[in-house]
JSON list of C-alpha atoms and ligand atoms in Angstrom, two decimals:
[
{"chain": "V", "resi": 1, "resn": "UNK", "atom": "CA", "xyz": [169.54, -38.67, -103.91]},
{"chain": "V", "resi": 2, "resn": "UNK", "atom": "CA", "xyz": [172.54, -36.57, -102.00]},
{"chain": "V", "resi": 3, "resn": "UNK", "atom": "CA", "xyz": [172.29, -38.53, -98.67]},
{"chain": "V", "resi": 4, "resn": "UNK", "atom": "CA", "xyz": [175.47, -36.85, -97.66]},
{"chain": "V", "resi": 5, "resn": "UNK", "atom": "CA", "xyz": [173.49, -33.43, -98.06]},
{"chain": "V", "resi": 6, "resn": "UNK", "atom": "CA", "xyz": [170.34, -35.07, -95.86]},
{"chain": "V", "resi": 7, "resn": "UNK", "atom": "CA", "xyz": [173.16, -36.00, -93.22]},
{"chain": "V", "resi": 8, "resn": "UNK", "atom": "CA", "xyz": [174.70, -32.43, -93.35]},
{"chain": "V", "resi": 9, "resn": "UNK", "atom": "CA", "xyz": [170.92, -30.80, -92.92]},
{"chain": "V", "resi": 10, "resn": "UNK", "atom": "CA", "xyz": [170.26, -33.12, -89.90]},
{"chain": "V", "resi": 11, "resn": "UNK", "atom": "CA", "xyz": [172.92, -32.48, -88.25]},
{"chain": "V", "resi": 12, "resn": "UNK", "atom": "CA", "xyz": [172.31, -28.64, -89.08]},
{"chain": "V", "resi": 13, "resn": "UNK", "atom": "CA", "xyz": [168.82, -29.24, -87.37]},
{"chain": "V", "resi": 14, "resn": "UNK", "atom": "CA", "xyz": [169.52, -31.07, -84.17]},
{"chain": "V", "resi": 15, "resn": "UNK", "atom": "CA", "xyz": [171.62, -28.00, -83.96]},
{"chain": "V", "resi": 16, "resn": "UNK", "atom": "CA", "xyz": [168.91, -25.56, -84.44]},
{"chain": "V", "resi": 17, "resn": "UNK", "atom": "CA", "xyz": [166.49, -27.18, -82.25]},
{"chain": "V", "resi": 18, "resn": "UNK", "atom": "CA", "xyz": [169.10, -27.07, -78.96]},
{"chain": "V", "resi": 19, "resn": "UNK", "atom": "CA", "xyz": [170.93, -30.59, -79.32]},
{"chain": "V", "resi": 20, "resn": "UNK", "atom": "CA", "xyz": [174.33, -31.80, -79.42]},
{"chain": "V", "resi": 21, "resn": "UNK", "atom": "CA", "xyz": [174.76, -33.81, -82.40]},
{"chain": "V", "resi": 22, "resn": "UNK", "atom": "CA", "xyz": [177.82, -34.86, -81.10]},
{"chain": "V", "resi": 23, "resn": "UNK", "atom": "CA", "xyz": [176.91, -36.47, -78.19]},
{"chain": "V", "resi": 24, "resn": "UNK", "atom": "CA", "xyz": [177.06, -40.59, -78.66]},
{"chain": "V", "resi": 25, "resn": "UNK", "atom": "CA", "xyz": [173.33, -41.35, -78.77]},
{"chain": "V", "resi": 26, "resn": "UNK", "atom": "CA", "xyz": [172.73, -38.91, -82.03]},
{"chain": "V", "resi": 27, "resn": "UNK", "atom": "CA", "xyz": [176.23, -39.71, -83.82]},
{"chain": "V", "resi": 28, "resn": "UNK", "atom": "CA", "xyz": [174.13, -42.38, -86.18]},
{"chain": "V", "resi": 29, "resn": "UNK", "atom": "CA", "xyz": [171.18, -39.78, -86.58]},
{"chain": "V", "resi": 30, "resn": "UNK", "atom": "CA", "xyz": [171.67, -38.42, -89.50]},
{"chain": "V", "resi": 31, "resn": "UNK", "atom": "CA", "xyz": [172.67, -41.12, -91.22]},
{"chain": "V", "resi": 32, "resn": "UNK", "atom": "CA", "xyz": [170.02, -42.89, -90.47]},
{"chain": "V", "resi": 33, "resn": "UNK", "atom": "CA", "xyz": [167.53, -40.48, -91.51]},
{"chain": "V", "resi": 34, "resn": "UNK", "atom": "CA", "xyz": [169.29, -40.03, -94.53]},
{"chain": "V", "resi": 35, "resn": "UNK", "atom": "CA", "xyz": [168.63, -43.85, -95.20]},
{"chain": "V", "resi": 36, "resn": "UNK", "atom": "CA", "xyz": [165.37, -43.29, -94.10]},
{"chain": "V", "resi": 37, "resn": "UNK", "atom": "CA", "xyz": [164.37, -40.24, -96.54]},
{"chain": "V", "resi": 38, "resn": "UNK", "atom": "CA", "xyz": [165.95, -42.09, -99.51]},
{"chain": "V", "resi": 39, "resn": "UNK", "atom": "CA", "xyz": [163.54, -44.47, -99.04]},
{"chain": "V", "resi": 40, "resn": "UNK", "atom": "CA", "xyz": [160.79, -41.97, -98.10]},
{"chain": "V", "resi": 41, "resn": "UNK", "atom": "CA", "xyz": [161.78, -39.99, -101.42]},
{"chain": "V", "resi": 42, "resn": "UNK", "atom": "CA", "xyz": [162.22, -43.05, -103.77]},
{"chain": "V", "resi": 43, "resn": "UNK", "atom": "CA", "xyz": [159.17, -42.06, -106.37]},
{"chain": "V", "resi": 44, "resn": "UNK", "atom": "CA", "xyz": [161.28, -38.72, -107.04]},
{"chain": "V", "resi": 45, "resn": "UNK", "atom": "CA", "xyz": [161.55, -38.67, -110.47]},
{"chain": "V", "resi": 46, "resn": "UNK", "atom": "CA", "xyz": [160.28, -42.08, -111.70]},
{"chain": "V", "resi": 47, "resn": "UNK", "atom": "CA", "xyz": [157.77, -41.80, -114.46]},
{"chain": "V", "resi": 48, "resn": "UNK", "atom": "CA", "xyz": [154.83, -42.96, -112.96]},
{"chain": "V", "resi": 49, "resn": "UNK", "atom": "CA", "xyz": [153.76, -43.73, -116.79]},
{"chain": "V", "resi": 50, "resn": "UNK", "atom": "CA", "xyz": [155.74, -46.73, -116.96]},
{"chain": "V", "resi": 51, "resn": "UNK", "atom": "CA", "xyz": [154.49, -48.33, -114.29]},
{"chain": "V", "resi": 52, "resn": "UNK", "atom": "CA", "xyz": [151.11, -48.54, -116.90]},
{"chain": "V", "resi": 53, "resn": "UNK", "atom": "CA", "xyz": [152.88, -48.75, -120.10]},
{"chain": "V", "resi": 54, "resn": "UNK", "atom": "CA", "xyz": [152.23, -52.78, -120.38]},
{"chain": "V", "resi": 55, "resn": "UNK", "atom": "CA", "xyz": [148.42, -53.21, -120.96]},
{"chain": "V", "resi": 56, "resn": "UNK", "atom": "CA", "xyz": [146.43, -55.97, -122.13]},
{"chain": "V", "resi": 57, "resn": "UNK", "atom": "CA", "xyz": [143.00, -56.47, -124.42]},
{"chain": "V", "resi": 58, "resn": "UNK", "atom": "CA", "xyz": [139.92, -56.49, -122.13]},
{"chain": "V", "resi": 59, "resn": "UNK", "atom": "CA", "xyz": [137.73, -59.72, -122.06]},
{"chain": "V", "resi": 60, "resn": "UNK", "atom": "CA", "xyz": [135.68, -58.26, -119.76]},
{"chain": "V", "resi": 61, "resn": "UNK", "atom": "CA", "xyz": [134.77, -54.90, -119.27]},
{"chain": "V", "resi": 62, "resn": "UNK", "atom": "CA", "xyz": [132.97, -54.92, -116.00]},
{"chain": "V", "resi": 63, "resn": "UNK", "atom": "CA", "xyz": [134.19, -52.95, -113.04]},
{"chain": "V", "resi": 64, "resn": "UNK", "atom": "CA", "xyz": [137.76, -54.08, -111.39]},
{"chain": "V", "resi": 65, "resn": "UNK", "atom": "CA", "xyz": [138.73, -53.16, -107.90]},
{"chain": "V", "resi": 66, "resn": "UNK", "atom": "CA", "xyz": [141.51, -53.42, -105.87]},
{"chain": "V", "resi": 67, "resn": "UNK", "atom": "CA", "xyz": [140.69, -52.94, -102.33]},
{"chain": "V", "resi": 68, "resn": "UNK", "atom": "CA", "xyz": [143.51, -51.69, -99.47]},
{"chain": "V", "resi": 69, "resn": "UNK", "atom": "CA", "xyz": [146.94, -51.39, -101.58]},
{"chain": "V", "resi": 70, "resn": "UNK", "atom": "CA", "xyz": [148.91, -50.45, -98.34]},
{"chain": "V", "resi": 71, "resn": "UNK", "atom": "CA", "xyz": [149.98, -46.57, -99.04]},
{"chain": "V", "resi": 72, "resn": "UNK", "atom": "CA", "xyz": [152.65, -45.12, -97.22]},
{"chain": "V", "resi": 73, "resn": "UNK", "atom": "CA", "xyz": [153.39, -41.21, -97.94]},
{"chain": "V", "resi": 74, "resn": "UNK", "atom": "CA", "xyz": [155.05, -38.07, -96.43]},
{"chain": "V", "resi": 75, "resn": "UNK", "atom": "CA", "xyz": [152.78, -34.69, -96.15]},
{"chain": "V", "resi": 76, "resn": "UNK", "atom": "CA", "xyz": [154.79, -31.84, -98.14]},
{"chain": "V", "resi": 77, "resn": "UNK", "atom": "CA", "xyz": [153.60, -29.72, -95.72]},
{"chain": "V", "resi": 78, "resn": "UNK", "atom": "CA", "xyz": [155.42, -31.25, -92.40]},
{"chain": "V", "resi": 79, "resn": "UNK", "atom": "CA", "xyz": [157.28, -34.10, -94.01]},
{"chain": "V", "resi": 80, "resn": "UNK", "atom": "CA", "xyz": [155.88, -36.27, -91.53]},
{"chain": "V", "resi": 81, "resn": "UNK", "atom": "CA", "xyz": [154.50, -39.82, -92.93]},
{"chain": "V", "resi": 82, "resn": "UNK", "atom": "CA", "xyz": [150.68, -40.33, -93.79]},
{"chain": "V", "resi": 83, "resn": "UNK", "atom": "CA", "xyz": [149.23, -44.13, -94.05]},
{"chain": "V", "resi": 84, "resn": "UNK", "atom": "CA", "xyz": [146.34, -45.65, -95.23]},
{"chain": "V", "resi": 85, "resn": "UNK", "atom": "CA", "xyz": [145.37, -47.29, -97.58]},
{"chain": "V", "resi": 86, "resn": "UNK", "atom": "CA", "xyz": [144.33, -46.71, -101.95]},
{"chain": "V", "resi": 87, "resn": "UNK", "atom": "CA", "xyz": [141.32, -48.00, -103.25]},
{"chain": "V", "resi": 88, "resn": "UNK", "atom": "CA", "xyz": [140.77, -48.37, -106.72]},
{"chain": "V", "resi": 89, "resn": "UNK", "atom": "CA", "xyz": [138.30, -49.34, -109.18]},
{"chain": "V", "resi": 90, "resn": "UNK", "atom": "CA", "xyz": [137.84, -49.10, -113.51]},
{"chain": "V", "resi": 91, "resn": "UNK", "atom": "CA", "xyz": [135.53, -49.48, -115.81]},
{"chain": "V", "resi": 92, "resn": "UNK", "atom": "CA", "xyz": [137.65, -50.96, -118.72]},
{"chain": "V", "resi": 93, "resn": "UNK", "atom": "CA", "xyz": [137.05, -49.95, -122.68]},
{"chain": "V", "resi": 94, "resn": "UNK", "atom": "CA", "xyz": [139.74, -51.53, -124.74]},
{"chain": "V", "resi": 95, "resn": "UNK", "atom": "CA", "xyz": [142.33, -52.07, -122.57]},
{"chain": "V", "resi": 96, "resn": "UNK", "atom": "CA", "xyz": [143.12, -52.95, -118.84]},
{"chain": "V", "resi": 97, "resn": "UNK", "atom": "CA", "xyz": [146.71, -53.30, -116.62]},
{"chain": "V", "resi": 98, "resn": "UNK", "atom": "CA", "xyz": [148.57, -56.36, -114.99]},
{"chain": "V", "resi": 99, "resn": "UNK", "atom": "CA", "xyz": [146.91, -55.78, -111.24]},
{"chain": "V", "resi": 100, "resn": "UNK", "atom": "CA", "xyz": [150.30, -55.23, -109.72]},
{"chain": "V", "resi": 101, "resn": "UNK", "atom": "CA", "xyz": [150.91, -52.61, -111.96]},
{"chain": "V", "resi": 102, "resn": "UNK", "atom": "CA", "xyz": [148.39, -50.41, -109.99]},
{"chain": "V", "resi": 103, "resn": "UNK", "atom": "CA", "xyz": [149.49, -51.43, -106.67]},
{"chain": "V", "resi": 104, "resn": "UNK", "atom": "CA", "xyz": [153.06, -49.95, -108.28]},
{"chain": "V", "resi": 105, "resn": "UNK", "atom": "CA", "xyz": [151.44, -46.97, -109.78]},
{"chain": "V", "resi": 106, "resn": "UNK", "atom": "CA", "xyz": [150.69, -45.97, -106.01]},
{"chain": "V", "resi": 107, "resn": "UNK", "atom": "CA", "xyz": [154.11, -46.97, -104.65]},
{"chain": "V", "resi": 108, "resn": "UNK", "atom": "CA", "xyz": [155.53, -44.74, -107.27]},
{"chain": "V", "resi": 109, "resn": "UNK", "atom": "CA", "xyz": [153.36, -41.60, -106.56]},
{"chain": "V", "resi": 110, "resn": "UNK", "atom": "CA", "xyz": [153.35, -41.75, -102.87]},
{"chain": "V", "resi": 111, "resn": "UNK", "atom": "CA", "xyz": [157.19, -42.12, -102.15]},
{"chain": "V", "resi": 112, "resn": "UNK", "atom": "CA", "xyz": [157.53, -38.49, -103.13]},
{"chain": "V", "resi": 113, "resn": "UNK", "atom": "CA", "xyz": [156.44, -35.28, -100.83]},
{"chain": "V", "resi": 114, "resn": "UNK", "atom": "CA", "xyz": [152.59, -35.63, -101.81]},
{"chain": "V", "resi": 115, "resn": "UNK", "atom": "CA", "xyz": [149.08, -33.88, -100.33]},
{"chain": "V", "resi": 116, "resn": "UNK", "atom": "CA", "xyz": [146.47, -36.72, -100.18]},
{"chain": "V", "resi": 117, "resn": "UNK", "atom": "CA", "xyz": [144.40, -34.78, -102.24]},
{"chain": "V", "resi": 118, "resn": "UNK", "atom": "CA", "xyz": [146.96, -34.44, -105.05]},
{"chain": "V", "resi": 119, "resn": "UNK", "atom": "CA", "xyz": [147.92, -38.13, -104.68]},
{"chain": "V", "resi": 120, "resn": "UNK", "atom": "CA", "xyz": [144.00, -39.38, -105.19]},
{"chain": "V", "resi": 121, "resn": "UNK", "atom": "CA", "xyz": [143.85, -37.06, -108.27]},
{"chain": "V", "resi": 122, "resn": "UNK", "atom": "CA", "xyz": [147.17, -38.50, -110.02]},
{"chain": "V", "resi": 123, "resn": "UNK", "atom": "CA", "xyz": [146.37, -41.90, -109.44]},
{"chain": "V", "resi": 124, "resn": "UNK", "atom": "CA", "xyz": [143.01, -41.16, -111.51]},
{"chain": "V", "resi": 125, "resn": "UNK", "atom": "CA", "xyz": [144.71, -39.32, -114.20]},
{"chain": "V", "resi": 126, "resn": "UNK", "atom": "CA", "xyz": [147.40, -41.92, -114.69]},
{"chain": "V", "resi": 127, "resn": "UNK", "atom": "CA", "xyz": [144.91, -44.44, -115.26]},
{"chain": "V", "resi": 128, "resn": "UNK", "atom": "CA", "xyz": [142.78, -42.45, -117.46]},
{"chain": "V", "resi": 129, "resn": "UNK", "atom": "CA", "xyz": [145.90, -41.64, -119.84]},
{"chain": "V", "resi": 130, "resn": "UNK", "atom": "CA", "xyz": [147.30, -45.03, -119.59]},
{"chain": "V", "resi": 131, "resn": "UNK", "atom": "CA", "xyz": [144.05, -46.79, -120.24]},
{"chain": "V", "resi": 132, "resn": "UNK", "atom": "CA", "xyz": [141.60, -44.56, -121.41]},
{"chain": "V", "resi": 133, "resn": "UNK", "atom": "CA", "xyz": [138.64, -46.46, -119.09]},
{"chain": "V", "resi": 134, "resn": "UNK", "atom": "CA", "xyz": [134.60, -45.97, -119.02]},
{"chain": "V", "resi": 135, "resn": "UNK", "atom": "CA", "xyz": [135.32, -44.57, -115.91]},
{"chain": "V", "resi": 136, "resn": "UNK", "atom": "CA", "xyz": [137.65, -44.50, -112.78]},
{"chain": "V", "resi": 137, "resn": "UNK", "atom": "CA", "xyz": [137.26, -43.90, -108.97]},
{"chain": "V", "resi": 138, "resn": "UNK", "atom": "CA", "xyz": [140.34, -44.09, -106.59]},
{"chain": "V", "resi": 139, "resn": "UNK", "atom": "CA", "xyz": [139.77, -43.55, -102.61]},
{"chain": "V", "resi": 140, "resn": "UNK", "atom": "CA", "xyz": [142.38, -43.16, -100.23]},
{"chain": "V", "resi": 141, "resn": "UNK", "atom": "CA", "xyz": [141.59, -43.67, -96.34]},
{"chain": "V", "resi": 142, "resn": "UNK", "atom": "CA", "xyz": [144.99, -42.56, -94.54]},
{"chain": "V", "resi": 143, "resn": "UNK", "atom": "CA", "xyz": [145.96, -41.41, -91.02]},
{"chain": "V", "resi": 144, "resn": "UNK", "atom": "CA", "xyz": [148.20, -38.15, -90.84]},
{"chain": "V", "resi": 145, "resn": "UNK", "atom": "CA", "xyz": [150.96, -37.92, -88.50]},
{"chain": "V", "resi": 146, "resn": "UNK", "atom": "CA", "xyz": [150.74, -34.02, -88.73]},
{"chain": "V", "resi": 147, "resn": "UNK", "atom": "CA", "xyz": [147.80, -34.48, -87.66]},
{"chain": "V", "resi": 148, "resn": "UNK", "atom": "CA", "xyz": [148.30, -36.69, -84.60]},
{"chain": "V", "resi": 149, "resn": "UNK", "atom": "CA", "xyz": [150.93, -35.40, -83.19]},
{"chain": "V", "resi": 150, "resn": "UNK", "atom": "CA", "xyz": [150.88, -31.49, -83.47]},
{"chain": "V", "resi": 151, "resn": "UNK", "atom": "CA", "xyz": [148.63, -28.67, -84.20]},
{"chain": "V", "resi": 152, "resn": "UNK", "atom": "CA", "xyz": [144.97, -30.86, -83.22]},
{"chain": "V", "resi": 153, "resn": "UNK", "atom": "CA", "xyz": [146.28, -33.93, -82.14]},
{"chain": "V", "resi": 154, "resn": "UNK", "atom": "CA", "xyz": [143.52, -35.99, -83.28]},
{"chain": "V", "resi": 155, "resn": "UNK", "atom": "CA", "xyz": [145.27, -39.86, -83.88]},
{"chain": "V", "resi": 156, "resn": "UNK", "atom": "CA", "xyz": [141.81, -41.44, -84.92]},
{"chain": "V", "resi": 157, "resn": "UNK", "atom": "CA", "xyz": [141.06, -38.78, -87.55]},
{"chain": "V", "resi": 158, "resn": "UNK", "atom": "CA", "xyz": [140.88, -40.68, -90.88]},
{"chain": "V", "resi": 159, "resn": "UNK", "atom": "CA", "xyz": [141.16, -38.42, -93.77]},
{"chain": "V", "resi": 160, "resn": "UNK", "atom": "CA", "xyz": [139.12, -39.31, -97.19]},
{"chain": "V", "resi": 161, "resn": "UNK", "atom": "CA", "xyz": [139.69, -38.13, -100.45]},
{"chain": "V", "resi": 162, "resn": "UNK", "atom": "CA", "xyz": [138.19, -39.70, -103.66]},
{"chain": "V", "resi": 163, "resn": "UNK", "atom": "CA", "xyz": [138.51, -38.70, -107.44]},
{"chain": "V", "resi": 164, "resn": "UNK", "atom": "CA", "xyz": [136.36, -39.64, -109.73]},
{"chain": "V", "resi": 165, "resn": "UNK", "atom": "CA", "xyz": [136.27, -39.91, -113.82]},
{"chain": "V", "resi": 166, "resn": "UNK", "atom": "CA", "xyz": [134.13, -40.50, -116.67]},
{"chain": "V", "resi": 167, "resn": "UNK", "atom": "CA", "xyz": [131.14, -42.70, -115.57]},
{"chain": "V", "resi": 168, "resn": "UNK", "atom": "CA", "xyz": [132.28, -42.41, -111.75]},
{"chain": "V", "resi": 169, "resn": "UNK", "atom": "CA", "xyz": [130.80, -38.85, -112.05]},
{"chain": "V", "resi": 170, "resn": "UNK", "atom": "CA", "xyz": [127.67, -40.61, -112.16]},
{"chain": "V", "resi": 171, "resn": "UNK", "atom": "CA", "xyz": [126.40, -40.25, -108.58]},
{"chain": "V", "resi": 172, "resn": "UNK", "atom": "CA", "xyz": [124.61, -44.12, -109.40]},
{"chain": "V", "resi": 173, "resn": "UNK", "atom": "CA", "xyz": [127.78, -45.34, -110.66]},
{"chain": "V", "resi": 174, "resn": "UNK", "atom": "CA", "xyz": [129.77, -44.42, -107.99]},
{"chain": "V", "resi": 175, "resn": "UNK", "atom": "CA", "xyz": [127.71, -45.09, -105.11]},
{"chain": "V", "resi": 176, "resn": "UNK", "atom": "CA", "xyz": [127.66, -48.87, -106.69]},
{"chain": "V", "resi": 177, "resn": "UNK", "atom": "CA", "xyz": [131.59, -49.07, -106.64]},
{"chain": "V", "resi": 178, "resn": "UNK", "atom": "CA", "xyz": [131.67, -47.34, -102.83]},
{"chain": "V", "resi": 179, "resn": "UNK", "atom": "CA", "xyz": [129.50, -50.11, -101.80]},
{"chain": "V", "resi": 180, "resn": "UNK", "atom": "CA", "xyz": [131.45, -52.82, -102.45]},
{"chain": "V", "resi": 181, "resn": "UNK", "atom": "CA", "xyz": [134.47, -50.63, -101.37]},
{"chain": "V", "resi": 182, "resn": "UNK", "atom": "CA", "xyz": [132.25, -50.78, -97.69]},
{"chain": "V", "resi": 183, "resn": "UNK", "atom": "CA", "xyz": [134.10, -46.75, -97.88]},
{"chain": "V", "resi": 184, "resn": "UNK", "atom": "CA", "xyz": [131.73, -44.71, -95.98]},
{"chain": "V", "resi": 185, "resn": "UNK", "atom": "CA", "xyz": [132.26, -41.37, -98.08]},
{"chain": "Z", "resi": 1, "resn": "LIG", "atom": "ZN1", "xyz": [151.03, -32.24, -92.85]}
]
């Protein structure tokens, strides 16, 4: 991460956009946005493979969930932040993953610039490859500030996306798992 290169382009764009980035109230700007993207931008190249690599023999290979992992992104369209929250359930086979791990797994793929659509959809496929499951579902609920604040301006709008593998393409199966999620999708 270059954050003298973030610093330069802020300064470059409070230029652009009118501003003086000289006078005293915007002399920390840029640094601090440069903080602030190197923490946005902190999933850039981290294998998000690792975060599975650990598993464990299943005892029991009923459904697991994990409800509302806190999910904090940045659209790759606007680079403005979208939150929410990740839902996620599997159907173990042979193998299943520390629960942290998966609450990791998201951290990793959201601190990068992401579409929620594209995040739902590698969340599944990590877990499939890690763990080869019966099945997996993952739902993400998030808000979108590029949504709230420009073009339609619509703050309540709650976007959901879900992805769905193996025995979650079974419209019984999933509608099961998105009941006790209480997701109305
Ligand atoms: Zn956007």
């Amino acid at each position: 991460m270059q954050t003298d290169r973030i610093r330069d382009a802020v300064r470059e764009l409070l230029i652009a956009i009118g501003e003086n980035p000289d006078r005293p109230e915007l002399s920390q700007t840029p640094q601090k946005v440069a903080e602030a993207y190197a923490s946005f931008f902190r999933g850039i190249g981290q294998d998000p493979h690792a975060a599975l690599s650990q598993t464990m023999p299943a005892q029991n290979t009923e459904l697991v969930m994990l409800k509302d992992i806190e999910l904090v992104s940045i659209c790759e369209h606007h680079l403005l932040p979208f939150t929410g929250f990740a839902h996620i359930a599997y159907l173990p086979s042979e193998n299943i993953v520390g629960l942290g791990r998966l609450a990791n797994l998201v951290e990793i793929l959201s601190a990068r610039p992401q579409l929620q659509e594209n995040l739902t959809n590698q969340i599944a496929d990590a877990i499939e490859k890690a763990l080869t499951p019966k099945g997996v579902l993952v739902v993400i609920e998030a808000k979108h500030q590029c949504v709230a604040s420009r073009g339609a301006r619509q703050p309540e709008v709650n976007t959901i996306t879900l992805a769905s593998r193996g025995a979650y393409n079974d419209v019984a199966q999933r509608q099961e798992a998105m009941a006790l999620l209480s997701v109305s999708a």
